[in-house]
Amino acid sequence: MTTLVACSHGTRFAEGRAAVAELVARVADLLPDIRVVPAFVDVEEPSLAHVLDALPHGEPAVVVPLLLSRGYHTGVDIARAVAARSGTAASAPLGPHELLADVLADRLAEVAGGDGGRRPGDHVVLAAAGSSAPIAVEDVARLRDLLAERVPAPVTVGYAAGAFPRIGEAIADARAAGARRVVVASYVLAPGHFANLVADAGGDAVTAPLGPDPRIAELVALRFRAVPVVRGS
């Protein structure tokens, strides 16, 4: 049997833990013939290394990062753990992907009101957690492009940490450019520290985090299926 290791960042917030647990359970329902187990790169246990070490010898495993972009966790933490175990591979992280843009567009419609969820003069700030890794910034920029294709309003990016502009700066810039209302699209997976930073950044309306929307579980399954499984010796 192949194991899907759903590897998330980890959080101290109970709501965030519950959202990720529900997401992992949805993935297991979508893949009844696959063992699906959670792991974490920070804050929570079990660690990814511990989960991989506990798998039966020779059993193939695919690590799916429950992360929205490439960066340190995918390029270092997850890559090292995968390289240390034979028969193990890692998928791409969840983002960027069109399904994420679809969920964000629906979230915006839910909170924005007006005609089809938008009003004249709206401006959307895509609010990401942030990373100092240039590749992560590229991934967020790609998601911004996908969201802009679905939203009839200007879309710019703001970061909670790690990159610029910060979310509050992006909101201020939008207002200075003439926006009547700034709606913040929360590009975080689950409730927690970064979701709170997004919510408190000063937007006129803020969407809920992405998970555990069923489409996110579908995306996890897609990422898993895209990885060729290599059996260990």
mmCIF file of C-alpha atoms in Angstrom:
data_model
loop_
_atom_site.group_PDB
_atom_site.id
_atom_site.type_symbol
_atom_site.label_atom_id
_atom_site.label_comp_id
_atom_site.label_asym_id
_atom_site.label_seq_id
_atom_site.Cartn_x
_atom_site.Cartn_y
_atom_site.Cartn_z
ATOM 1 C CA MET A 1 0.000 0.000 0.000
ATOM 2 C CA THR A 2 1.147 3.530 -0.763
ATOM 3 C CA THR A 3 0.934 6.096 2.000
ATOM 4 C CA LEU A 4 0.013 9.724 1.420
ATOM 5 C CA VAL A 5 1.644 11.880 4.088
ATOM 6 C CA ALA A 6 -0.295 15.124 4.327
ATOM 7 C CA CYS A 7 2.340 17.472 5.683
ATOM 8 C CA SER A 8 1.179 20.828 7.020
ATOM 9 C CA HIS A 9 2.984 23.595 8.869
ATOM 10 C CA GLY A 10 1.307 23.093 12.225
ATOM 11 C CA THR A 11 -0.437 25.577 14.496
ATOM 12 C CA ARG A 12 -1.133 26.201 18.166
ATOM 13 C CA PHE A 13 -4.696 27.309 17.367
ATOM 14 C CA ALA A 14 -7.408 24.716 17.989
ATOM 15 C CA GLU A 15 -9.548 25.991 15.093
ATOM 16 C CA GLY A 16 -6.617 25.638 12.723
ATOM 17 C CA ARG A 17 -5.870 22.122 13.914
ATOM 18 C CA ALA A 18 -9.505 21.143 13.447
ATOM 19 C CA ALA A 19 -9.585 22.590 9.913
ATOM 20 C CA VAL A 20 -6.468 20.683 8.862
ATOM 21 C CA ALA A 21 -7.753 17.468 10.466
ATOM 22 C CA GLU A 22 -11.012 17.823 8.538
ATOM 23 C CA LEU A 23 -9.082 18.406 5.318
ATOM 24 C CA VAL A 24 -6.999 15.268 5.867
ATOM 25 C CA ALA A 25 -10.165 13.281 6.596
ATOM 26 C CA ARG A 26 -11.725 14.522 3.346
ATOM 27 C CA VAL A 27 -8.614 13.414 1.453
ATOM 28 C CA ALA A 28 -8.861 9.955 3.015
ATOM 29 C CA ASP A 29 -12.487 9.719 1.871
ATOM 30 C CA LEU A 30 -11.437 10.600 -1.685
ATOM 31 C CA LEU A 31 -8.675 7.962 -1.693
ATOM 32 C CA PRO A 32 -10.128 4.904 0.078
ATOM 33 C CA ASP A 33 -7.362 2.588 -1.160
ATOM 34 C CA ILE A 34 -4.573 4.846 0.126
ATOM 35 C CA ARG A 35 -3.367 5.207 3.685
ATOM 36 C CA VAL A 36 -3.516 8.938 4.524
ATOM 37 C CA VAL A 37 -1.617 10.174 7.576
ATOM 38 C CA PRO A 38 -0.847 13.678 8.871
ATOM 39 C CA ALA A 39 2.585 15.113 9.625
ATOM 40 C CA PHE A 40 3.954 18.559 10.461
ATOM 41 C CA VAL A 41 7.064 20.612 9.769
ATOM 42 C CA ASP A 42 6.703 22.870 12.830
ATOM 43 C CA VAL A 43 4.777 23.437 16.072
ATOM 44 C CA GLU A 44 2.853 20.145 16.108
ATOM 45 C CA GLU A 45 3.700 16.466 16.302
ATOM 46 C CA PRO A 46 4.276 14.017 14.751
ATOM 47 C CA SER A 47 7.107 15.441 12.698
ATOM 48 C CA LEU A 48 7.471 14.422 9.079
ATOM 49 C CA ALA A 49 10.688 12.543 9.840
ATOM 50 C CA HIS A 50 8.980 10.581 12.619
ATOM 51 C CA VAL A 51 6.031 9.630 10.382
ATOM 52 C CA LEU A 52 8.302 8.459 7.569
ATOM 53 C CA ASP A 53 10.513 6.483 9.962
ATOM 54 C CA ALA A 54 7.449 4.684 11.321
ATOM 55 C CA LEU A 55 6.257 3.430 7.925
ATOM 56 C CA PRO A 56 6.920 -0.209 7.025
ATOM 57 C CA HIS A 57 10.242 -0.784 5.308
ATOM 58 C CA GLY A 58 9.916 -0.719 1.541
ATOM 59 C CA GLU A 59 6.429 0.758 1.540
ATOM 60 C CA PRO A 60 6.183 3.634 -0.956
ATOM 61 C CA ALA A 61 5.128 7.028 0.343
ATOM 62 C CA VAL A 62 4.246 10.370 -1.204
ATOM 63 C CA VAL A 63 4.487 13.530 0.860
ATOM 64 C CA VAL A 64 1.963 16.171 -0.175
ATOM 65 C CA PRO A 65 2.835 19.560 1.339
ATOM 66 C CA LEU A 66 -0.324 21.239 2.631
ATOM 67 C CA LEU A 67 1.400 24.521 1.857
ATOM 68 C CA LEU A 68 0.408 27.211 -0.625
ATOM 69 C CA SER A 69 3.784 27.883 -2.223
ATOM 70 C CA ARG A 70 7.305 26.643 -2.542
ATOM 71 C CA GLY A 71 9.836 27.882 -0.005
ATOM 72 C CA TYR A 72 12.046 26.791 2.874
ATOM 73 C CA HIS A 73 9.694 24.115 4.167
ATOM 74 C CA THR A 74 9.340 22.442 0.772
ATOM 75 C CA GLY A 75 12.910 22.984 -0.387
ATOM 76 C CA VAL A 76 14.679 22.090 2.853
ATOM 77 C CA ASP A 77 12.538 20.479 5.583
ATOM 78 C CA ILE A 78 10.421 18.264 3.351
ATOM 79 C CA ALA A 79 13.158 17.644 0.775
ATOM 80 C CA ARG A 80 15.581 16.408 3.444
ATOM 81 C CA ALA A 81 13.040 14.086 5.049
ATOM 82 C CA VAL A 82 12.073 12.622 1.676
ATOM 83 C CA ALA A 83 15.685 12.130 0.603
ATOM 84 C CA ALA A 84 16.428 10.232 3.821
ATOM 85 C CA ARG A 85 13.929 7.450 3.080
ATOM 86 C CA SER A 86 14.011 5.091 0.126
ATOM 87 C CA GLY A 87 10.827 4.819 -1.899
ATOM 88 C CA THR A 88 9.596 8.261 -0.883
ATOM 89 C CA ALA A 89 8.736 11.232 -3.074
ATOM 90 C CA ALA A 90 7.181 14.645 -2.599
ATOM 91 C CA SER A 91 4.534 16.348 -4.675
ATOM 92 C CA ALA A 92 4.313 20.020 -5.498
ATOM 93 C CA PRO A 93 2.710 22.166 -2.797
ATOM 94 C CA LEU A 94 -0.951 23.065 -3.185
ATOM 95 C CA GLY A 95 -0.339 26.430 -4.773
ATOM 96 C CA PRO A 96 -0.483 27.949 -7.192
ATOM 97 C CA HIS A 97 -3.441 26.171 -8.772
ATOM 98 C CA GLU A 98 -6.711 27.089 -10.451
ATOM 99 C CA LEU A 99 -8.758 25.316 -7.771
ATOM 100 C CA LEU A 100 -7.325 27.668 -5.156
ATOM 101 C CA ALA A 101 -8.303 30.646 -7.297
ATOM 102 C CA ASP A 102 -11.801 29.204 -7.643
ATOM 103 C CA VAL A 103 -12.168 28.886 -3.868
ATOM 104 C CA LEU A 104 -10.859 32.402 -3.316
ATOM 105 C CA ALA A 105 -13.265 33.837 -5.900
ATOM 106 C CA ASP A 106 -16.185 32.136 -4.164
ATOM 107 C CA ARG A 107 -14.985 33.358 -0.764
ATOM 108 C CA LEU A 108 -14.879 36.908 -2.127
ATOM 109 C CA ALA A 109 -18.435 36.617 -3.404
ATOM 110 C CA GLU A 110 -19.577 35.401 0.014
ATOM 111 C CA VAL A 111 -18.229 38.375 1.958
ATOM 112 C CA ALA A 112 -18.410 41.234 -0.516
ATOM 113 C CA GLY A 113 -22.164 41.475 -1.161
ATOM 114 C CA GLY A 114 -23.456 43.690 -3.954
ATOM 115 C CA ASP A 115 -24.032 42.539 -7.523
ATOM 116 C CA GLY A 116 -22.506 39.086 -7.786
ATOM 117 C CA GLY A 117 -20.391 39.788 -4.709
ATOM 118 C CA ARG A 118 -18.734 42.926 -6.103
ATOM 119 C CA ARG A 119 -19.380 46.637 -6.193
ATOM 120 C CA PRO A 120 -18.003 49.356 -8.458
ATOM 121 C CA GLY A 121 -14.772 50.675 -7.016
ATOM 122 C CA ASP A 122 -13.789 47.443 -5.301
ATOM 123 C CA HIS A 123 -10.139 46.462 -5.017
ATOM 124 C CA VAL A 124 -8.980 43.016 -3.905
ATOM 125 C CA VAL A 125 -5.810 42.438 -1.909
ATOM 126 C CA LEU A 126 -4.593 38.859 -2.038
ATOM 127 C CA ALA A 127 -3.151 38.426 1.451
ATOM 128 C CA ALA A 128 -0.492 35.713 1.782
ATOM 129 C CA ALA A 129 1.480 34.615 4.817
ATOM 130 C CA GLY A 130 4.738 35.566 3.106
ATOM 131 C CA SER A 131 8.234 34.202 2.679
ATOM 132 C CA SER A 132 11.666 35.633 2.000
ATOM 133 C CA ALA A 133 12.172 32.994 -0.715
ATOM 134 C CA PRO A 134 11.863 34.547 -4.187
ATOM 135 C CA ILE A 135 10.256 31.351 -5.486
ATOM 136 C CA ALA A 136 7.430 31.743 -2.961
ATOM 137 C CA VAL A 137 6.820 35.292 -4.173
ATOM 138 C CA GLU A 138 6.655 33.954 -7.736
ATOM 139 C CA ASP A 139 4.053 31.389 -6.697
ATOM 140 C CA VAL A 140 1.880 34.014 -5.006
ATOM 141 C CA ALA A 141 2.171 36.247 -8.075
ATOM 142 C CA ARG A 142 0.955 33.376 -10.253
ATOM 143 C CA LEU A 143 -2.033 32.845 -7.960
ATOM 144 C CA ARG A 144 -2.777 36.572 -8.151
ATOM 145 C CA ASP A 145 -2.927 36.243 -11.932
ATOM 146 C CA LEU A 146 -5.319 33.297 -11.681
ATOM 147 C CA LEU A 147 -7.554 35.177 -9.246
ATOM 148 C CA ALA A 148 -7.531 38.309 -11.407
ATOM 149 C CA GLU A 149 -8.964 36.207 -14.254
ATOM 150 C CA ARG A 150 -11.972 35.439 -12.041
ATOM 151 C CA VAL A 151 -12.573 38.774 -10.302
ATOM 152 C CA PRO A 152 -13.750 41.915 -12.146
ATOM 153 C CA ALA A 153 -11.699 44.220 -9.932
ATOM 154 C CA PRO A 154 -8.032 45.128 -9.539
ATOM 155 C CA VAL A 155 -6.098 42.504 -7.582
ATOM 156 C CA THR A 156 -2.813 43.222 -5.814
ATOM 157 C CA VAL A 157 -0.756 41.280 -3.281
ATOM 158 C CA GLY A 158 0.129 41.915 0.361
ATOM 159 C CA TYR A 159 2.121 39.787 2.797
ATOM 160 C CA ALA A 160 1.803 39.224 6.525
ATOM 161 C CA ALA A 161 5.567 38.669 6.857
ATOM 162 C CA GLY A 162 8.686 37.805 4.902
ATOM 163 C CA ALA A 163 8.013 39.899 1.801
ATOM 164 C CA PHE A 164 6.703 43.306 0.775
ATOM 165 C CA PRO A 165 4.386 45.074 0.563
ATOM 166 C CA ARG A 166 2.797 44.152 3.852
ATOM 167 C CA ILE A 167 -0.966 43.673 3.788
ATOM 168 C CA GLY A 168 -1.656 47.002 5.463
ATOM 169 C CA GLU A 169 0.529 48.802 2.919
ATOM 170 C CA ALA A 170 -1.270 47.088 0.030
ATOM 171 C CA ILE A 171 -4.621 48.164 1.480
ATOM 172 C CA ALA A 172 -3.414 51.751 1.897
ATOM 173 C CA ASP A 173 -2.025 51.799 -1.639
ATOM 174 C CA ALA A 174 -5.359 50.583 -3.017
ATOM 175 C CA ARG A 175 -7.248 53.318 -1.193
ATOM 176 C CA ALA A 176 -4.759 55.935 -2.335
ATOM 177 C CA ALA A 177 -5.357 54.772 -5.911
ATOM 178 C CA GLY A 178 -9.071 55.441 -5.545
ATOM 179 C CA ALA A 179 -10.583 52.188 -4.284
ATOM 180 C CA ARG A 180 -13.937 52.736 -2.621
ATOM 181 C CA ARG A 181 -13.676 49.447 -0.772
ATOM 182 C CA VAL A 182 -10.806 47.023 -0.218
ATOM 183 C CA VAL A 183 -11.714 43.368 0.142
ATOM 184 C CA VAL A 184 -8.960 41.120 1.483
ATOM 185 C CA ALA A 185 -8.725 37.586 0.115
ATOM 186 C CA SER A 186 -7.182 35.475 2.851
ATOM 187 C CA TYR A 187 -4.645 33.230 1.113
ATOM 188 C CA VAL A 188 -3.973 31.012 4.096
ATOM 189 C CA LEU A 189 -5.042 27.431 4.564
ATOM 190 C CA ALA A 190 -6.570 27.457 8.051
ATOM 191 C CA PRO A 191 -7.356 29.659 11.050
ATOM 192 C CA GLY A 192 -4.327 30.609 13.112
ATOM 193 C CA HIS A 193 -1.609 33.216 13.507
ATOM 194 C CA PHE A 194 -1.403 34.324 9.884
ATOM 195 C CA ALA A 195 -5.168 34.238 9.370
ATOM 196 C CA ASN A 196 -5.471 36.603 12.335
ATOM 197 C CA LEU A 197 -2.864 38.954 10.882
ATOM 198 C CA VAL A 198 -4.816 39.025 7.635
ATOM 199 C CA ALA A 199 -8.097 39.694 9.435
ATOM 200 C CA ASP A 200 -6.596 42.531 11.474
ATOM 201 C CA ALA A 201 -4.834 44.305 8.589
ATOM 202 C CA GLY A 202 -7.583 46.870 8.041
ATOM 203 C CA GLY A 203 -9.558 45.639 5.039
ATOM 204 C CA ASP A 204 -13.219 46.561 4.641
ATOM 205 C CA ALA A 205 -14.093 42.890 4.306
ATOM 206 C CA VAL A 206 -11.995 39.751 4.743
ATOM 207 C CA THR A 207 -12.598 36.233 3.492
ATOM 208 C CA ALA A 208 -12.287 33.088 5.586
ATOM 209 C CA PRO A 209 -9.228 30.841 5.183
ATOM 210 C CA LEU A 210 -9.311 28.326 2.345
ATOM 211 C CA GLY A 211 -9.711 25.077 4.247
ATOM 212 C CA PRO A 212 -11.359 22.714 4.595
ATOM 213 C CA ASP A 213 -13.240 23.377 1.347
ATOM 214 C CA PRO A 214 -13.837 20.088 -0.541
ATOM 215 C CA ARG A 215 -11.928 21.467 -3.523
ATOM 216 C CA ILE A 216 -8.790 21.720 -1.406
ATOM 217 C CA ALA A 217 -9.089 18.006 -0.661
ATOM 218 C CA GLU A 218 -9.516 17.372 -4.391
ATOM 219 C CA LEU A 219 -6.330 19.343 -5.002
ATOM 220 C CA VAL A 220 -4.418 17.239 -2.459
ATOM 221 C CA ALA A 221 -5.567 14.118 -4.283
ATOM 222 C CA LEU A 222 -4.510 15.619 -7.621
ATOM 223 C CA ARG A 223 -1.052 16.443 -6.303
ATOM 224 C CA PHE A 224 -0.719 12.908 -4.937
ATOM 225 C CA ARG A 225 -1.779 11.233 -8.178
ATOM 226 C CA ALA A 226 0.680 13.323 -10.195
ATOM 227 C CA VAL A 227 3.699 11.767 -8.426
ATOM 228 C CA PRO A 228 5.192 8.535 -9.810
ATOM 229 C CA VAL A 229 5.579 6.115 -6.918
ATOM 230 C CA VAL A 230 9.054 4.588 -6.525
ATOM 231 C CA ARG A 231 9.274 1.499 -4.402
ATOM 232 C CA GLY A 232 12.105 1.260 -1.939
ATOM 233 C CA SER A 233 14.557 -1.580 -1.737
#
